[in-house]
Short mmCIF file of C-alpha atoms in Angstrom, two decimals:
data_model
loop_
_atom_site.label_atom_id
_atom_site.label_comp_id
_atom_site.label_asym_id
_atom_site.label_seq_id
_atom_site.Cartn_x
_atom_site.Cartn_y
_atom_site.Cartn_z
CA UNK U 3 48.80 -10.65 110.31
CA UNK U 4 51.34 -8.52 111.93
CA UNK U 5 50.28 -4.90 113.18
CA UNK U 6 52.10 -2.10 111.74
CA UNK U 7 53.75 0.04 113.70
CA UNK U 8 52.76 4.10 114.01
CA UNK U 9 55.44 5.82 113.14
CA UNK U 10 57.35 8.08 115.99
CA UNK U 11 56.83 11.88 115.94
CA UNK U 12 60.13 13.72 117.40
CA UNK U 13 58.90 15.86 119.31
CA UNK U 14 62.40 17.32 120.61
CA UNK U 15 62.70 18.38 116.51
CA UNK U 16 59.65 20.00 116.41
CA UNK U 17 60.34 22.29 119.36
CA UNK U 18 63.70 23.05 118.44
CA UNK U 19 61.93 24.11 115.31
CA UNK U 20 59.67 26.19 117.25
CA UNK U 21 62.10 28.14 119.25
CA UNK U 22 64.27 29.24 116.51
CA UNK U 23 61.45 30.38 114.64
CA UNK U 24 60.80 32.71 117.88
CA UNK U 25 64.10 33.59 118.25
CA UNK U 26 64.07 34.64 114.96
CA UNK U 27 60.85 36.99 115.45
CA UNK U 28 62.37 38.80 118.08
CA UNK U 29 65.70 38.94 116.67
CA UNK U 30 63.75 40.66 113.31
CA UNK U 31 61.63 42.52 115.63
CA UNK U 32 64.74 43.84 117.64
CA UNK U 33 66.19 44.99 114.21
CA UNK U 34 63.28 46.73 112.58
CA UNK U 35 63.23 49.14 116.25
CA UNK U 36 66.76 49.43 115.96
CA UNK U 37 66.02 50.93 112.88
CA UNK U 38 63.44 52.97 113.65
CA UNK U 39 64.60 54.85 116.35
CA UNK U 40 68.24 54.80 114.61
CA UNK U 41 65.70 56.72 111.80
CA UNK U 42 64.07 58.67 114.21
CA UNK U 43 67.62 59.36 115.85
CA UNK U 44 68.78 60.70 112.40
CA UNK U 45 65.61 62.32 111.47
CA UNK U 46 65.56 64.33 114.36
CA UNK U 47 69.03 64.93 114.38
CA UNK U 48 68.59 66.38 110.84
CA UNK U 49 65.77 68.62 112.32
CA UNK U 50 67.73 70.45 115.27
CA UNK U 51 70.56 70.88 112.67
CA UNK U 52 68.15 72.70 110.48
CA UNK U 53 66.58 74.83 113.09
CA UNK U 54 69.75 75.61 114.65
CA UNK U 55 71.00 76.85 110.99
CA UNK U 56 68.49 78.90 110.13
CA UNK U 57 67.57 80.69 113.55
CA UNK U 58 71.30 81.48 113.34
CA UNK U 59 71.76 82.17 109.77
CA UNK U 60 72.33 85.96 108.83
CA UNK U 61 70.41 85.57 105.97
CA UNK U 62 67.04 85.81 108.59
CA UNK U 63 68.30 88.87 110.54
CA UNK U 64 65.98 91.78 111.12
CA UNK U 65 67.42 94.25 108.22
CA UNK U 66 64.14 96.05 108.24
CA UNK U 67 62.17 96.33 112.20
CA UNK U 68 58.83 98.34 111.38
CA UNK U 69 57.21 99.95 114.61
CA UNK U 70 54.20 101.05 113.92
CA UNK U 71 51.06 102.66 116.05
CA UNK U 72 53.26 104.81 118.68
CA UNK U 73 51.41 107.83 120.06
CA UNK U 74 53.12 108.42 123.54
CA UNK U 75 55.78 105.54 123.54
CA UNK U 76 59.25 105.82 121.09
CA UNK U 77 60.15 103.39 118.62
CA UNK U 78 63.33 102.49 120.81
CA UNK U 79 60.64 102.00 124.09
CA UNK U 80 58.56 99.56 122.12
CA UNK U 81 61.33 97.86 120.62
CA UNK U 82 62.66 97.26 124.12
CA UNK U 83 59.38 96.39 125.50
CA UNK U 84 58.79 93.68 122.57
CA UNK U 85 62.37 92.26 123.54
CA UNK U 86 63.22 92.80 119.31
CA UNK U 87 66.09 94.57 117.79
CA UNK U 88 67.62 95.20 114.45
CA UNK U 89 69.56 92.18 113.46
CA UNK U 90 67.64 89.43 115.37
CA UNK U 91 66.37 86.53 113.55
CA UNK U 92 62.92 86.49 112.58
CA UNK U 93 63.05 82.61 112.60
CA UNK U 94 63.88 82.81 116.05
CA UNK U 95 61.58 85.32 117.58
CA UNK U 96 58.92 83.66 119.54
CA UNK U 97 55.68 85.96 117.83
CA UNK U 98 53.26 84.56 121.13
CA UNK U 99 56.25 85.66 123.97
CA UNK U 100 56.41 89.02 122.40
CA UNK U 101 53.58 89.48 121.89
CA UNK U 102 52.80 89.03 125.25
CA UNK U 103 55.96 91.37 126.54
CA UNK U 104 54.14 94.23 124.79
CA UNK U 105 50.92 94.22 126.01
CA UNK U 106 52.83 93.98 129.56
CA UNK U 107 53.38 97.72 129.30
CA UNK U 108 50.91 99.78 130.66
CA UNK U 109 50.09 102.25 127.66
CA UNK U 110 49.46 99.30 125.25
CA UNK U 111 46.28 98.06 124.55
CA UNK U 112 46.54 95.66 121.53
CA UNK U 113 50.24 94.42 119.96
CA UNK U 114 50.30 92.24 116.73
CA UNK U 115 53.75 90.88 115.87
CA UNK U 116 54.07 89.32 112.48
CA UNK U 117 57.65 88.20 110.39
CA UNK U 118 58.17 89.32 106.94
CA UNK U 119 60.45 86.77 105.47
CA UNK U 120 63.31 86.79 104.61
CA UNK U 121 64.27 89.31 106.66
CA UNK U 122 61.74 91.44 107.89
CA UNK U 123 59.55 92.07 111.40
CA UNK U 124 56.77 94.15 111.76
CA UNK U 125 55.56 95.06 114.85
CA UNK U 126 51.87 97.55 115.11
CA UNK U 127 50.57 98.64 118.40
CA UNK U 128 47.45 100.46 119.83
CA UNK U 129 48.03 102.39 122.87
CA UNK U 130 45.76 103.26 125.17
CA UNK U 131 44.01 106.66 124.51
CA UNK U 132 43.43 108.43 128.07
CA UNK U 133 39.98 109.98 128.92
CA UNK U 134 40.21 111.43 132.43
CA UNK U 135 42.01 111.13 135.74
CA UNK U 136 40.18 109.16 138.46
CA UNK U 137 40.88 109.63 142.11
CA UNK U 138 40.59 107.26 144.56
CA UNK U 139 42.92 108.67 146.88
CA UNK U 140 45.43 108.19 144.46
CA UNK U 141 45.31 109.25 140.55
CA UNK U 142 43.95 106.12 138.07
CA UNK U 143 44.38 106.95 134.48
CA UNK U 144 41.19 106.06 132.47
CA UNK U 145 40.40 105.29 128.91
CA UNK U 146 37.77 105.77 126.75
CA UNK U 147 36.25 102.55 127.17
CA UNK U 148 35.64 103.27 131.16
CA UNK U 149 38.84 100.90 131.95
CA UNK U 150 41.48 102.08 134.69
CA UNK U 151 44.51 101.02 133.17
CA UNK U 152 47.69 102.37 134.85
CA UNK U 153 48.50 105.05 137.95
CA UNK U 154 48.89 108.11 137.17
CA UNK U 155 52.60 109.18 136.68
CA UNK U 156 54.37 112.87 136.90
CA UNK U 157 55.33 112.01 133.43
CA UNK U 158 51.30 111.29 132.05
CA UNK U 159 49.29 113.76 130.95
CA UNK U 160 47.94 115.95 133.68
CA UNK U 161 45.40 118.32 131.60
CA UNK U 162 42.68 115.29 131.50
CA UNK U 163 39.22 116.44 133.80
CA UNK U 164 39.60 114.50 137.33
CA UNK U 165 36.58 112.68 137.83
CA UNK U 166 36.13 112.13 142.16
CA UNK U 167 33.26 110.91 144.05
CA UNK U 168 33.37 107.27 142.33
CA UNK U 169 34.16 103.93 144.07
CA UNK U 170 36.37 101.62 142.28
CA UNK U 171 33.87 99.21 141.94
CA UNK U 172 31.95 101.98 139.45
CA UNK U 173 34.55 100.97 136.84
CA UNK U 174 36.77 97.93 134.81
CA UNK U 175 40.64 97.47 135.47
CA UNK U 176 42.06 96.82 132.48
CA UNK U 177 42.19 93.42 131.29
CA UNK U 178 40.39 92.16 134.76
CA UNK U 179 36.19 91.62 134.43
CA UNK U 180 34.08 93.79 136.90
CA UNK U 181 32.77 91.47 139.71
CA UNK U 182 28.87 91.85 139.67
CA UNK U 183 27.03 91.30 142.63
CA UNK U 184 24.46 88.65 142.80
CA UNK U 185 21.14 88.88 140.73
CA UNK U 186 22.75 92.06 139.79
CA UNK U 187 22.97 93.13 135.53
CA UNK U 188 25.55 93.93 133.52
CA UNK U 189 24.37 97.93 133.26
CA UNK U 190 26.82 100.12 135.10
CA UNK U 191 26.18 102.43 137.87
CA UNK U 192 24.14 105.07 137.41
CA UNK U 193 26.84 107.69 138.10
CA UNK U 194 29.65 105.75 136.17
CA UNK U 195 27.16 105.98 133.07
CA UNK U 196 26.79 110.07 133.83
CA UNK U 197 30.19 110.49 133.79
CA UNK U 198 30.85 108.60 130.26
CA UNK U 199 28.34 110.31 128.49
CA UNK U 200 29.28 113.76 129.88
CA UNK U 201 32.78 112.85 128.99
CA UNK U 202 31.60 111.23 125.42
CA UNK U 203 29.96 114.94 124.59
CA UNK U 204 32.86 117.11 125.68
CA UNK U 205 35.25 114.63 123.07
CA UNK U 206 32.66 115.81 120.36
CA UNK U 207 34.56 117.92 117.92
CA UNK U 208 33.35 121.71 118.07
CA UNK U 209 31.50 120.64 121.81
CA UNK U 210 30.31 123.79 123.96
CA UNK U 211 32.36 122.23 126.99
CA UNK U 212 34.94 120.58 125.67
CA UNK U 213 37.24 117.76 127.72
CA UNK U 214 40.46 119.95 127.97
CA UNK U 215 38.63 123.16 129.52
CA UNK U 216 37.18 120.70 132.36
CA UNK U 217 39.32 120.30 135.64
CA UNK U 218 37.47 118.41 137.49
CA UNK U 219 34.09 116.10 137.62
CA UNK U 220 32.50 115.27 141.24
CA UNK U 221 29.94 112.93 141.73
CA UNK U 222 27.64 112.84 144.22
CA UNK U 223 25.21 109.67 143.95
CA UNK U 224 22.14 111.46 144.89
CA UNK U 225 22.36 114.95 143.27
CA UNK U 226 24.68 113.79 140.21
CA UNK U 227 27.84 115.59 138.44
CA UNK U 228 29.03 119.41 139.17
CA UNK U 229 31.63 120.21 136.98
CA UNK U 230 34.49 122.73 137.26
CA UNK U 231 35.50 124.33 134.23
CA UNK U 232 37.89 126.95 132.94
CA UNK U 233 40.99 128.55 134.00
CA UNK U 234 38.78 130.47 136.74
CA UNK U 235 36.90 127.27 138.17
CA UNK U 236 33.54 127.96 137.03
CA UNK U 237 31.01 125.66 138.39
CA UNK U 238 28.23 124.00 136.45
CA UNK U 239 25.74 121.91 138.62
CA UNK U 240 24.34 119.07 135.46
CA UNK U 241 22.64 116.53 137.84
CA UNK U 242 21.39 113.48 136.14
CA UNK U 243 19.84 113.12 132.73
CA UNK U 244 19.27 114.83 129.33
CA UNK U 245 23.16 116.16 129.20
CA UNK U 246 22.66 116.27 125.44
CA UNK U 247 19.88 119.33 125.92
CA UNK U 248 21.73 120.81 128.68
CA UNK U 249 24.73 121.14 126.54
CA UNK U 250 22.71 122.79 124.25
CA UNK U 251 21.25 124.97 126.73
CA UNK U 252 24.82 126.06 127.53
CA UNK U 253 25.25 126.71 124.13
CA UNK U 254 23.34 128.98 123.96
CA UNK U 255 23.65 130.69 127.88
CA UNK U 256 27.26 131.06 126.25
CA UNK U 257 26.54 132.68 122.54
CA UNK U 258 24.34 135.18 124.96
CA UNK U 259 27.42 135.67 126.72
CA UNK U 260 29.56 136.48 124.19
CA UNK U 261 27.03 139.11 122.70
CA UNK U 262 26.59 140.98 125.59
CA UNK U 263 28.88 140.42 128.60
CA UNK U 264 32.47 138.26 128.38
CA UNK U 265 32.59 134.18 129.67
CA UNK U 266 34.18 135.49 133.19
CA UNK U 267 30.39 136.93 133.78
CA UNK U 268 29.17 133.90 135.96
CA UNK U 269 30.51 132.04 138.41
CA UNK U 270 28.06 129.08 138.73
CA UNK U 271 25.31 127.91 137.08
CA UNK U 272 22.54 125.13 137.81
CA UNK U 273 21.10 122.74 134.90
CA UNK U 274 19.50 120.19 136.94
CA UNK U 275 16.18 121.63 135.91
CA UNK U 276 16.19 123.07 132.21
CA UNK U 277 12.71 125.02 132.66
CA UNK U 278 14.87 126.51 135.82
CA UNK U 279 17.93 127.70 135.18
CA UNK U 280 19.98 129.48 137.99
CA UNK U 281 23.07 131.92 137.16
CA UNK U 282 24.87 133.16 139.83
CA UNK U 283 26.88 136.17 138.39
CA UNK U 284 30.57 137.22 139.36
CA UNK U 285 30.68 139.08 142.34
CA UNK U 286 32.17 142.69 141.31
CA UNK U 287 34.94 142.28 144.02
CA UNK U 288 35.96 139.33 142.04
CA UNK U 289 35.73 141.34 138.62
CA UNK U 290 37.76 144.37 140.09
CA UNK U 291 40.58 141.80 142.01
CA UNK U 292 40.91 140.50 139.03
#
């Protein structure tokens, strides 16, 4: 019996075969990323178009610019500061970037920039509030948190009490942390915390010594604060300690005063020990060259 014969597999066919059908994968493939980034393309295109029409569009300019917070600085100052005027788009004002501008000016502590759509900005600011002078061979404006935050200018206020005798490592730059030595804690200096507290009871409404009739504050680390007071330069030796009772003791050294001889009837007097108070009177020369 004759054998049959297998029958022949083309294998030429069946490669052809093969190829075309990859081929045709990558010829899909190639269209379907066409496609997308021709989508993309167009997407994106649509986007910038957008964008570009409404941060120029009139319909999003500043009509109304609110400026809020001033105490020192003008509404044209801040304005300037912020990099904002009235007419700019609101869709086009980077909030973070000026933001930033305005707390680069000295006398501002806090800014908060915010859009009112369609067609308003509002910009509200906290300026610093200045507490004293500090001299350190040149004149440090200082706020009532302790913080040094600008050199003293001609055009600053000048009737603040100038505190000397303290290094600058006593207080805070603005926006810069205090180093601390090693091992060291976070409690300031001894005569950093005297003069806060003295300068914290003088910014008491109705206070016996009150900040604006106080020139000037020295410190002396082992002794503590004289003060110099009054359009006369009285001197008032406080030390260290208890400032709330030695106000009170002045208080009353003062209502004594009043009853019986005027304010100009001392010349110095010496709180560092409350059960010893020293008054040294005017000298009558003084009363009579006056």
């Amino acid at each position: 019996m004759p054998k049959r014969k297998k029958p022949r597999i083309n294998t030429r066919k069946g490669l052809r075969d093969a190829r075309r059908r990859k081929l045709l994968g990558r010829l899909v493939m190639g269209i379907k990323l066409t496609s997308a980034m021709a989508a993309v393309v167009i997407v994106t295109g649509f986007f910038i178009l957008g964008h570009d029409l409404l941060t120029q569009c009139d319909y999003f300019g500043a009509r109304q610019l609110t400026i809020e917070g001033m105490q020192r600085l003008t509404r044209e100052q801040v304005a300037r500061q912020g990099g904002v005027h009235p007419g700019i788009n609101i869709l086009s004002t980077n909030l973070t970037l000026t933001r930033k501008r305005l707390r680069a000016h000295p006398w501002i502590a806090e800014a908060e920039v915010r859009r009112e759509i369609p067609s308003g900005l509002t910009i509200v600011i906290k300026e610093h509030t200045a507490l004293a002078l500090v001299d350190f061979g040149q004149k440090y404006l200082m706020n009532t948190r302790g913080e040094i935050f600008k050199a003293w200018e001609p055009s600053d206020p000048h009737n603040l009490p100038l505190v000397s005798g303290l290094s600058l490592s006593d207080l805070t730059v603005y926006g810069r942390s205090k180093p601390q030595p090693p091992n060291s804690s976070t409690k300031a200096p001894a005569p950093f915390e005297a003069v806060m507290r003295v300068l914290q009871l003088g910014g008491k409404k109705g206070s016996v010594l009150p900040n604006r009739v106080v020139k000037q504050i020295q410190v002396d680390r082992l002794v503590g604060l004289t003060l110099h007071a009054f359009d006369r330069g009285k001197t008032i030796k406080l030390g260290y300690n208890d400032y709330a009772g030695k106000y009170r003791m002045l208080s009353n050294f003062f209502s004594y005063l009043k009853h019986h001889r005027s304010i100009s009837g001392f010349e110095r007097i010496d709180l560092n020990n409350l059960q010893r108070v020293v008054v040294n009177p005017i000298r009558e020369s003084q009363t009579k060259g006056s």
